[in-house]
């Protein structure tokens, strides 16, 4: 009788533990699924936040930093540089884009500027090192801060490649294509030796010289 | 070993395994509970960051006034909610004459100072029109808009224009090493009273812009109501 009772108790205990185990397995499965869903949601929200931040900090057309964001990032970057490597501020302006707008319409020229933005973003993929800025949403005025370059020749090489890439852009318009060129004014400087606030006028001056030289060219100056 | 003994051995093994499984599951459950709690806290954090970001992007980065699209939405909401006899005032506040404006600063002193001049102007706007019921919007360049829902008395708003002039001259725009006549940069405030539910911001903007252009051709600063 005692053995029988013990057997029954053990069996009941066994079944009880079994039920708990089954319940716990289900519970763990639910927790795993909820955790995975939460993690997916966090990733989705993070993407949404990044998109919103981009919208806040960058121009909608060219996806380059707005001037004030650029200034903050550029000045922060320059103050963090300790090397004696070179920096350069490049001022870019489209050649006779106003005339093009009259000839092909604003939409075609806007597309051209958007394409310039794509070329620049692809050419300078490391936005921590090289910072891009578009003055306004549909503006063809662009500034680029290049950092950590070894010598002026390296910067010149990049500029020449960049100009070539821009020359290759073709925007279909009716039965023809819109093509264009840019002029560039470049000022190179050592991060710890120059006041970045004054580099804008220096690069602008160089840009105007490039325009005076007949456009589709660059002028490089050293500070 | 007889059959009964064998069965007993199997049964006790299964029993022990069952208990072992219970222990393993307890440990795993607590690990997953921790992961779940952590993921929930990260989700809450992300959701709160999202709502902060959504709030943040309603404002222009540089001036911290409402971004124009958001300002336009608010204008539409206020206008559609106007009851009979109720009015608001819309203002266009801008700086710079035709030849000496933001472009002049950008070209002559560089975009760093151009940007500073816009920030300086936005700060003055927020200081002068600081009371409840003033809504500030930035329309790009040197153009700002302000809606006044509480203060609609023309004399009071004209006095605020005078206060603006004082603040403008009390906070000189200094560029290192430059002793220029930047203080003489002009500013213009044109205002319009609105008591109609059907007006559109773009039409009002055109009206205010025409008034600004008139003032620009006549004086180096101006404050006026156009109706």
Coordinates of N, CA and C in Angstrom, one line a residue, chain B residues 2-212:
Chain B
X2 N 15.8 -8.1 -13.8 CA 14.5 -8.5 -14.3 C 13.8 -7.3 -14.9
X3 N 12.6 -7.6 -15.5 CA 11.9 -6.6 -16.2 C 11.5 -5.4 -15.4
X4 N 11.0 -5.7 -14.1 CA 10.4 -4.7 -13.3 C 11.5 -3.7 -12.9
X5 N 12.7 -4.3 -12.5 CA 13.8 -3.5 -12.1 C 14.2 -2.5 -13.3
X6 N 14.2 -3.1 -14.5 CA 14.6 -2.4 -15.7 C 13.6 -1.2 -15.9
X7 N 12.4 -1.5 -15.7 CA 11.3 -0.4 -15.9 C 11.5 0.7 -14.9
X8 N 11.8 0.2 -13.6 CA 12.0 1.2 -12.5 C 13.2 2.1 -12.8
X9 N 14.2 1.5 -13.4 CA 15.4 2.3 -13.7 C 15.1 3.3 -14.8
X10 N 14.4 2.8 -15.8 CA 14.0 3.8 -16.9 C 13.1 4.9 -16.3
X11 N 12.1 4.5 -15.5 CA 11.2 5.5 -15.0 C 11.9 6.5 -14.1
X12 N 12.9 6.0 -13.3 CA 13.6 7.0 -12.4 C 14.5 7.9 -13.3
X13 N 15.1 7.3 -14.4 CA 15.9 8.1 -15.2 C 15.1 9.2 -15.9
X14 N 13.9 8.9 -16.4 CA 13.0 9.9 -17.0 C 12.7 10.9 -16.0
X15 N 12.4 10.5 -14.8 CA 12.0 11.4 -13.7 C 13.2 12.4 -13.5
X16 N 14.4 11.9 -13.4 CA 15.5 12.7 -13.1 C 15.8 13.7 -14.3
X17 N 15.6 13.1 -15.5 CA 15.8 14.0 -16.7 C 14.8 15.1 -16.7
X18 N 13.6 14.8 -16.3 CA 12.5 15.7 -16.2 C 12.8 16.9 -15.3
X19 N 13.4 16.5 -14.1 CA 13.8 17.5 -13.1 C 15.0 18.3 -13.7
X20 N 15.9 17.6 -14.3 CA 17.1 18.3 -14.9 C 16.6 19.3 -15.9
X21 N 15.7 18.9 -16.7 CA 15.1 19.8 -17.8 C 14.5 21.0 -17.1
X22 N 13.8 20.7 -16.0 CA 13.2 21.8 -15.3 C 14.2 22.9 -14.8
X23 N 15.3 22.3 -14.3 CA 16.4 23.3 -13.9 C 17.0 24.0 -15.0
X24 N 17.2 23.3 -16.1 CA 17.8 24.0 -17.3 C 16.8 25.1 -17.8
X25 N 15.5 24.7 -17.8 CA 14.5 25.7 -18.3 C 14.5 26.9 -17.4
X26 N 14.6 26.7 -16.1 CA 14.6 27.8 -15.2 C 15.8 28.8 -15.5
X27 N 17.0 28.2 -15.7 CA 18.1 29.0 -16.0 C 17.9 29.8 -17.4
X28 N 17.4 29.0 -18.4 CA 17.2 29.6 -19.7 C 16.1 30.7 -19.6
X29 N 15.1 30.4 -18.8 CA 14.0 31.4 -18.7 C 14.5 32.7 -18.1
X30 N 15.4 32.6 -17.1 CA 15.9 33.8 -16.5 C 16.7 34.6 -17.5
X31 N 17.5 33.8 -18.3 CA 18.3 34.5 -19.3 C 17.4 35.2 -20.3
X32 N 16.4 34.5 -20.8 CA 15.5 35.2 -21.8 C 14.7 36.3 -21.2
X33 N 14.4 36.2 -19.9 CA 13.7 37.3 -19.2 C 14.5 38.5 -19.2
X34 N 15.8 38.3 -18.9 CA 16.7 39.4 -18.9 C 16.8 40.1 -20.3
X35 N 16.9 39.2 -21.3 CA 17.0 39.7 -22.7 C 15.7 40.4 -23.1
X36 N 14.6 39.9 -22.7 CA 13.3 40.5 -23.0 C 13.2 41.9 -22.3
X37 N 13.6 41.9 -21.0 CA 13.5 43.2 -20.3 C 14.4 44.2 -21.0
X38 N 15.6 43.8 -21.4 CA 16.6 44.7 -22.0 C 16.0 45.2 -23.3
X39 N 15.4 44.2 -24.1 CA 14.9 44.7 -25.4 C 13.7 45.6 -25.2
X40 N 12.9 45.4 -24.2 CA 11.8 46.3 -23.9 C 12.3 47.7 -23.5
X41 N 13.4 47.7 -22.7 CA 13.9 49.0 -22.3 C 14.5 49.7 -23.5
X42 N 15.2 48.9 -24.4 CA 15.7 49.5 -25.6 C 14.6 50.1 -26.5
X43 N 13.5 49.3 -26.6 CA 12.4 49.8 -27.4 C 11.8 51.1 -26.9
X44 N 11.7 51.1 -25.6 CA 11.1 52.3 -25.0 C 12.0 53.5 -25.2
X45 N 13.4 53.2 -25.1 CA 14.3 54.3 -25.3 C 14.3 54.8 -26.8
X46 N 14.2 53.8 -27.7 CA 14.1 54.1 -29.1 C 12.9 54.9 -29.4
X47 N 11.7 54.5 -28.8 CA 10.5 55.2 -29.1 C 10.5 56.7 -28.5
X48 N 11.2 56.8 -27.4 CA 11.3 58.1 -26.8 C 12.2 59.0 -27.7
X49 N 13.3 58.4 -28.2 CA 14.2 59.1 -29.1 C 13.5 59.5 -30.4
X50 N 12.6 58.6 -30.9 CA 11.9 58.9 -32.1 C 11.0 60.1 -31.9
X51 N 10.3 60.1 -30.7 CA 9.4 61.2 -30.5 C 10.2 62.5 -30.3
X52 N 11.3 62.4 -29.7 CA 12.2 63.6 -29.5 C 12.7 64.1 -30.9
X53 N 13.1 63.2 -31.7 CA 13.5 63.5 -33.1 C 12.4 64.2 -33.9
X54 N 11.2 63.6 -33.8 CA 10.1 64.2 -34.5 C 9.8 65.6 -34.1
X55 N 10.0 65.8 -32.8 CA 9.8 67.2 -32.2 C 10.9 68.1 -32.7
X56 N 12.1 67.6 -32.7 CA 13.3 68.3 -33.1 C 13.2 68.8 -34.6
X57 N 12.7 67.9 -35.5 CA 12.7 68.3 -36.9 C 11.6 69.3 -37.3
X58 N 10.8 69.6 -36.3 CA 9.8 70.6 -36.6 C 10.5 72.0 -36.7
X59 N 11.7 72.1 -36.1 CA 12.4 73.4 -36.1 C 13.5 73.4 -37.1
X60 N 13.9 74.6 -37.5 CA 15.0 74.8 -38.4 C 16.3 74.6 -37.5
X61 N 17.3 73.9 -38.0 CA 18.5 73.6 -37.3 C 19.2 74.8 -36.8
X62 N 19.3 75.8 -37.6 CA 20.2 76.9 -37.3 C 19.4 78.0 -36.4
X63 N 18.2 78.3 -36.7 CA 17.5 79.4 -36.0 C 16.6 78.9 -34.9
X64 N 16.3 77.6 -34.9 CA 15.4 77.0 -33.9 C 14.0 77.7 -33.9
X65 N 13.7 78.3 -35.1 CA 12.3 78.7 -35.3 C 11.7 77.5 -36.1
X66 N 10.3 77.6 -36.1 CA 9.7 76.5 -36.9 C 10.2 76.4 -38.3
X67 N 10.4 75.2 -38.8 CA 10.7 75.0 -40.2 C 9.5 75.5 -41.0
X68 N 9.7 76.0 -42.2 CA 8.6 76.7 -42.9 C 7.4 75.8 -43.1
X69 N 7.6 74.6 -43.5 CA 6.5 73.6 -43.7 C 5.6 73.5 -42.5
X70 N 6.3 73.4 -41.3 CA 5.6 73.2 -40.0 C 4.9 74.5 -39.7
X71 N 5.6 75.6 -39.9 CA 5.0 76.9 -39.7 C 3.7 77.1 -40.5
X72 N 3.8 76.6 -41.8 CA 2.6 76.7 -42.7 C 1.4 75.9 -42.2
X73 N 1.8 74.7 -41.7 CA 0.7 73.8 -41.1 C 0.0 74.5 -39.9
X74 N 0.9 75.2 -39.0 CA 0.3 75.8 -37.9 C -0.6 77.0 -38.3
X75 N -0.1 77.7 -39.3 CA -0.9 78.9 -39.8 C -2.3 78.4 -40.3
X76 N -2.3 77.3 -41.1 CA -3.5 76.8 -41.6 C -4.5 76.4 -40.5
X77 N -3.9 75.7 -39.4 CA -4.7 75.3 -38.3 C -5.3 76.5 -37.6
X78 N -4.5 77.5 -37.4 CA -5.0 78.7 -36.6 C -6.0 79.4 -37.4
X79 N -5.8 79.6 -38.7 CA -6.7 80.3 -39.6 C -8.1 79.5 -39.7
X80 N -8.0 78.2 -39.8 CA -9.3 77.5 -39.9 C -10.1 77.5 -38.6
X81 N -9.3 77.8 -37.5 CA -10.0 77.8 -36.2 C -10.5 79.2 -35.8
X82 N -10.3 80.2 -36.6 CA -10.7 81.5 -36.3 C -12.2 81.6 -36.2
X83 N -12.7 82.2 -35.1 CA -14.1 82.4 -35.0 C -14.5 83.8 -35.3
X84 N -15.8 84.1 -35.5 CA -16.2 85.5 -35.9 C -15.6 86.5 -35.0
X85 N -15.1 87.6 -35.6 CA -14.6 88.7 -34.8 C -13.2 88.4 -34.2
X86 N -12.7 87.2 -34.4 CA -11.3 86.9 -33.9 C -10.3 87.2 -35.0
X87 N -9.2 87.8 -34.6 CA -8.1 88.0 -35.6 C -6.8 87.7 -35.2
X88 N -5.9 87.5 -36.1 CA -4.5 87.2 -35.8 C -3.6 88.2 -36.6
X89 N -2.4 88.3 -36.3 CA -1.5 89.1 -37.2 C -0.4 88.3 -37.7
X90 N -0.1 88.4 -39.0 CA 1.0 87.7 -39.6 C 2.1 88.7 -39.9
X91 N 3.3 88.4 -39.5 CA 4.4 89.3 -39.8 C 5.5 88.7 -40.6
X92 N 6.1 89.5 -41.5 CA 7.3 89.1 -42.2 C 8.4 89.9 -41.7
X93 N 9.4 89.3 -41.0 CA 10.5 90.0 -40.4 C 11.7 89.6 -41.2
X94 N 12.4 90.6 -41.8 CA 13.6 90.2 -42.6 C 14.7 91.3 -42.4
X95 N 15.9 90.9 -42.8 CA 16.9 91.9 -42.8 C 17.7 92.0 -44.1
X96 N 18.3 93.1 -44.3 CA 19.2 93.3 -45.5 C 18.5 94.1 -46.6
X97 N 19.2 95.1 -47.1 CA 18.6 95.8 -48.2 C 19.0 95.0 -49.5
X98 N 18.6 95.6 -50.6 CA 18.9 94.8 -51.9 C 20.4 94.6 -52.0
X99 N 21.2 95.7 -51.8 CA 22.6 95.5 -52.0 C 23.4 95.1 -50.7
X100 N 22.8 95.2 -49.6 CA 23.6 94.9 -48.3 C 22.7 93.9 -47.5
X101 N 22.6 92.7 -48.0 CA 21.9 91.7 -47.3 C 22.7 90.5 -46.9
X102 N 22.0 89.4 -46.8 CA 22.8 88.1 -46.5 C 23.8 87.8 -47.5
X103 N 23.5 88.0 -48.8 CA 24.4 87.6 -49.9 C 25.7 88.5 -49.7
X104 N 25.4 89.8 -49.4 CA 26.6 90.7 -49.2 C 27.5 90.1 -48.1
X105 N 26.9 89.7 -47.0 CA 27.8 89.2 -45.9 C 28.5 87.9 -46.3
X106 N 27.7 87.0 -47.0 CA 28.3 85.7 -47.4 C 29.4 86.0 -48.4
X107 N 29.2 86.9 -49.3 CA 30.2 87.1 -50.3 C 31.4 87.9 -49.8
X108 N 31.2 88.8 -48.9 CA 32.3 89.7 -48.4 C 33.0 89.0 -47.2
X109 N 32.3 88.4 -46.3 CA 32.9 87.9 -45.1 C 32.9 86.4 -45.0
X110 N 32.2 85.7 -45.9 CA 32.1 84.3 -45.9 C 30.9 83.7 -45.3
X111 N 30.6 82.5 -45.5 CA 29.3 81.9 -45.1 C 29.3 81.7 -43.5
X112 N 30.4 81.6 -42.9 CA 30.4 81.5 -41.5 C 29.7 82.7 -40.8
X113 N 30.1 83.9 -41.3 CA 29.5 85.1 -40.8 C 28.0 85.3 -41.3
X114 N 27.8 84.8 -42.5 CA 26.4 84.9 -43.0 C 25.5 84.1 -42.1
X115 N 26.0 82.9 -41.7 CA 25.2 82.1 -40.9 C 25.0 82.7 -39.5
X116 N 26.1 83.3 -39.0 CA 26.0 84.0 -37.7 C 25.0 85.1 -37.8
X117 N 24.9 85.8 -38.9 CA 24.0 87.0 -39.0 C 22.5 86.5 -38.9
X118 N 22.3 85.4 -39.5 CA 20.9 84.8 -39.5 C 20.6 84.4 -38.1
X119 N 21.5 83.8 -37.4 CA 21.3 83.3 -36.0 C 21.0 84.5 -35.1
X120 N 21.8 85.6 -35.3 CA 21.7 86.8 -34.5 C 20.3 87.4 -34.7
X121 N 19.9 87.4 -35.9 CA 18.5 88.0 -36.2 C 17.4 87.1 -35.6
X122 N 17.6 85.8 -35.7 CA 16.5 84.9 -35.1 C 16.5 85.1 -33.6
X123 N 17.6 85.3 -33.0 CA 17.6 85.5 -31.5 C 16.9 86.8 -31.1
X124 N 17.1 87.9 -31.9 CA 16.4 89.1 -31.6 C 14.9 88.9 -31.8
X125 N 14.5 88.2 -32.9 CA 13.0 88.0 -33.1 C 12.4 87.2 -31.9
X126 N 13.2 86.2 -31.4 CA 12.6 85.4 -30.3 C 12.6 86.2 -29.0
X127 N 13.6 87.2 -28.9 CA 13.5 88.0 -27.7 C 12.4 89.0 -27.7
X128 N 12.2 89.6 -28.9 CA 11.2 90.7 -29.0 C 9.8 90.1 -28.9
X129 N 9.6 89.0 -29.7 CA 8.3 88.3 -29.7 C 8.3 87.1 -28.9
X130 N 8.5 87.3 -27.6 CA 8.7 86.1 -26.7 C 7.5 85.6 -26.0
X131 N 6.4 86.5 -25.9 CA 5.2 86.1 -25.1 C 4.5 84.9 -25.7
X132 N 3.6 84.4 -24.9 CA 2.8 83.3 -25.4 C 1.9 83.8 -26.6
X133 N 1.7 83.0 -27.6 CA 0.9 83.4 -28.7 C 1.7 83.9 -29.9
X134 N 3.0 84.0 -29.7 CA 3.9 84.3 -30.9 C 4.5 83.0 -31.4
X135 N 4.3 82.8 -32.7 CA 4.9 81.6 -33.3 C 5.9 82.0 -34.4
X136 N 7.1 81.5 -34.3 CA 8.2 82.0 -35.2 C 8.5 80.9 -36.2
X137 N 8.6 81.4 -37.5 CA 9.0 80.4 -38.5 C 10.1 81.0 -39.4
X138 N 10.9 80.1 -39.9 CA 12.0 80.5 -40.7 C 11.8 80.1 -42.2
X139 N 11.8 81.1 -43.1 CA 11.5 80.7 -44.5 C 12.7 80.7 -45.4
X140 N 13.9 80.6 -44.8 CA 15.2 80.6 -45.5 C 15.7 82.0 -45.8
X141 N 17.0 82.0 -46.1 CA 17.7 83.3 -46.4 C 17.6 84.2 -45.2
X142 N 17.2 85.4 -45.3 CA 17.0 86.3 -44.2 C 15.6 86.6 -43.9
X143 N 14.7 85.6 -44.2 CA 13.3 85.8 -44.1 C 12.7 85.0 -43.0
X144 N 12.0 85.7 -42.1 CA 11.3 85.0 -41.0 C 9.8 85.4 -41.0
X145 N 9.0 84.6 -40.4 CA 7.6 84.9 -40.3 C 7.2 84.7 -38.8
X146 N 6.3 85.6 -38.4 CA 5.8 85.4 -37.0 C 4.3 85.5 -37.0
X147 N 3.6 84.6 -36.3 CA 2.2 84.8 -36.2 C 1.9 85.3 -34.7
X148 N 1.1 86.2 -34.6 CA 0.7 86.7 -33.3 C -0.8 86.4 -33.1
X149 N -1.1 85.5 -32.1 CA -2.5 85.2 -31.9 C -3.1 85.9 -30.7
X150 N -2.2 86.3 -29.7 CA -2.8 87.0 -28.6 C -2.7 88.5 -28.7
X151 N -1.5 89.0 -29.1 CA -1.4 90.5 -29.2 C -1.7 90.9 -30.7
X152 N -2.9 91.6 -30.9 CA -3.2 91.9 -32.2 C -3.4 93.4 -32.4
X153 N -3.2 94.1 -31.2 CA -3.4 95.6 -31.2 C -2.3 96.2 -32.1
X154 N -2.6 97.0 -33.1 CA -1.6 97.6 -34.0 C -0.6 98.4 -33.2
X155 N -1.1 99.3 -32.3 CA -0.1 100.2 -31.6 C 0.9 99.4 -30.8
X156 N 0.4 98.3 -30.1 CA 1.4 97.5 -29.3 C 2.4 96.8 -30.3
X157 N 1.9 96.3 -31.4 CA 2.8 95.7 -32.3 C 3.8 96.7 -33.0
X158 N 3.3 97.9 -33.2 CA 4.2 98.9 -33.8 C 5.3 99.3 -32.7
X159 N 4.9 99.3 -31.4 CA 5.9 99.6 -30.3 C 6.9 98.4 -30.3
X160 N 6.4 97.2 -30.5 CA 7.4 96.1 -30.5 C 8.4 96.3 -31.7
X161 N 7.9 96.9 -32.8 CA 8.8 97.2 -33.9 C 9.9 98.1 -33.4
X162 N 9.6 99.1 -32.6 CA 10.6 100.0 -32.1 C 11.5 99.3 -31.2
X163 N 11.0 98.4 -30.3 CA 11.8 97.6 -29.4 C 12.8 96.8 -30.3
X164 N 12.3 96.3 -31.4 CA 13.2 95.5 -32.3 C 14.3 96.3 -32.7
X165 N 14.0 97.6 -33.1 CA 15.1 98.5 -33.6 C 16.1 98.7 -32.5
X166 N 15.7 98.8 -31.3 CA 16.6 99.1 -30.2 C 17.5 97.8 -30.0
X167 N 16.9 96.7 -30.0 CA 17.6 95.4 -29.8 C 18.6 95.3 -30.9
X168 N 18.2 95.6 -32.1 CA 19.0 95.4 -33.3 C 20.3 96.3 -33.1
X169 N 20.1 97.5 -32.6 CA 21.3 98.3 -32.4 C 22.1 98.0 -31.2
X170 N 21.4 97.4 -30.2 CA 22.1 97.1 -28.9 C 23.0 95.8 -29.0
X171 N 22.7 95.0 -30.0 CA 23.5 93.8 -30.2 C 24.2 93.8 -31.5
X172 N 25.3 94.6 -31.5 CA 26.0 94.8 -32.8 C 26.6 93.5 -33.4
X173 N 26.6 93.4 -34.6 CA 27.1 92.2 -35.3 C 28.6 92.4 -35.6
X174 N 29.4 91.7 -34.8 CA 30.8 92.0 -34.9 C 31.6 90.9 -35.7
X175 N 32.4 91.3 -36.6 CA 33.2 90.4 -37.3 C 34.7 90.8 -36.9
X176 N 35.4 89.8 -36.4 CA 36.7 90.0 -35.9 C 37.6 90.8 -37.0
X177 N 38.2 91.8 -36.6 CA 39.1 92.5 -37.5 C 38.4 93.4 -38.5
X178 N 37.0 93.4 -38.4 CA 36.3 94.2 -39.4 C 35.6 95.4 -38.7
X179 N 35.9 96.6 -39.1 CA 35.2 97.7 -38.5 C 34.3 98.3 -39.7
X180 N 33.3 97.6 -40.0 CA 32.5 97.9 -41.1 C 31.2 98.5 -40.6
X181 N 30.4 98.9 -41.6 CA 29.1 99.5 -41.2 C 28.0 98.5 -41.2
X182 N 28.4 97.3 -40.6 CA 27.4 96.2 -40.6 C 26.1 96.6 -39.8
X183 N 26.3 97.4 -38.8 CA 25.2 97.8 -37.9 C 24.1 98.5 -38.7
X184 N 24.6 99.1 -39.8 CA 23.6 99.8 -40.6 C 22.7 98.9 -41.5
X185 N 23.0 97.6 -41.4 CA 22.2 96.7 -42.1 C 20.7 96.9 -41.8
X186 N 19.9 96.9 -42.8 CA 18.5 97.3 -42.6 C 17.7 96.1 -42.1
X187 N 16.5 96.4 -41.5 CA 15.6 95.3 -41.2 C 14.2 95.8 -41.5
X188 N 13.3 94.9 -41.8 CA 11.9 95.3 -42.2 C 10.9 94.4 -41.5
X189 N 9.9 95.0 -41.0 CA 8.8 94.2 -40.4 C 7.5 94.6 -41.1
X190 N 6.9 93.8 -41.9 CA 5.6 94.1 -42.4 C 4.5 93.2 -41.8
X191 N 3.4 93.8 -41.4 CA 2.4 93.0 -40.7 C 1.0 93.1 -41.4
X192 N 0.3 92.1 -41.2 CA -1.1 92.1 -41.8 C -2.0 91.4 -40.8
X193 N -3.2 92.1 -40.6 CA -4.2 91.5 -39.7 C -5.1 90.6 -40.5
X194 N -5.4 89.4 -40.0 CA -6.2 88.4 -40.7 C -7.4 88.0 -39.8
X195 N -8.6 88.1 -40.4 CA -9.8 87.7 -39.6 C -10.6 86.8 -40.5
X196 N -10.0 86.2 -41.5 CA -10.8 85.5 -42.5 C -10.3 84.0 -42.5
X197 N -11.2 83.1 -42.6 CA -10.8 81.6 -42.5 C -10.3 81.1 -43.9
X198 N -10.5 81.9 -44.9 CA -10.1 81.4 -46.2 C -8.8 81.8 -46.8
X199 N -8.0 82.6 -46.0 CA -6.8 83.1 -46.6 C -5.7 82.0 -46.7
X200 N -4.8 82.1 -47.6 CA -3.7 81.2 -47.7 C -2.4 81.8 -47.4
X201 N -1.5 81.1 -46.8 CA -0.2 81.7 -46.4 C 0.6 82.2 -47.6
X202 N 0.5 81.5 -48.7 CA 1.3 82.0 -49.8 C 0.8 83.4 -50.4
X203 N -0.5 83.6 -50.3 CA -1.0 84.9 -50.7 C -0.6 86.0 -49.8
X204 N -0.7 85.7 -48.5 CA -0.3 86.6 -47.5 C 1.2 86.9 -47.6
X205 N 2.0 85.9 -47.9 CA 3.4 86.1 -48.0 C 3.7 87.0 -49.2
X206 N 3.0 86.9 -50.3 CA 3.2 87.7 -51.4 C 2.9 89.2 -51.0
X207 N 1.8 89.4 -50.3 CA 1.4 90.7 -49.9 C 2.5 91.4 -49.0
X208 N 3.0 90.6 -48.1 CA 4.0 91.1 -47.1 C 5.3 91.3 -47.9
X209 N 5.6 90.5 -48.8 CA 6.8 90.7 -49.6 C 6.8 91.9 -50.4
X210 N 5.6 92.2 -51.0 CA 5.5 93.5 -51.8 C 5.7 94.7 -50.9
X211 N 5.1 94.6 -49.7 CA 5.3 95.7 -48.7 C 6.7 95.9 -48.3
X212 N 7.4 94.8 -48.1 CA 8.8 94.8 -47.7 C 9.6 95.5 -48.9

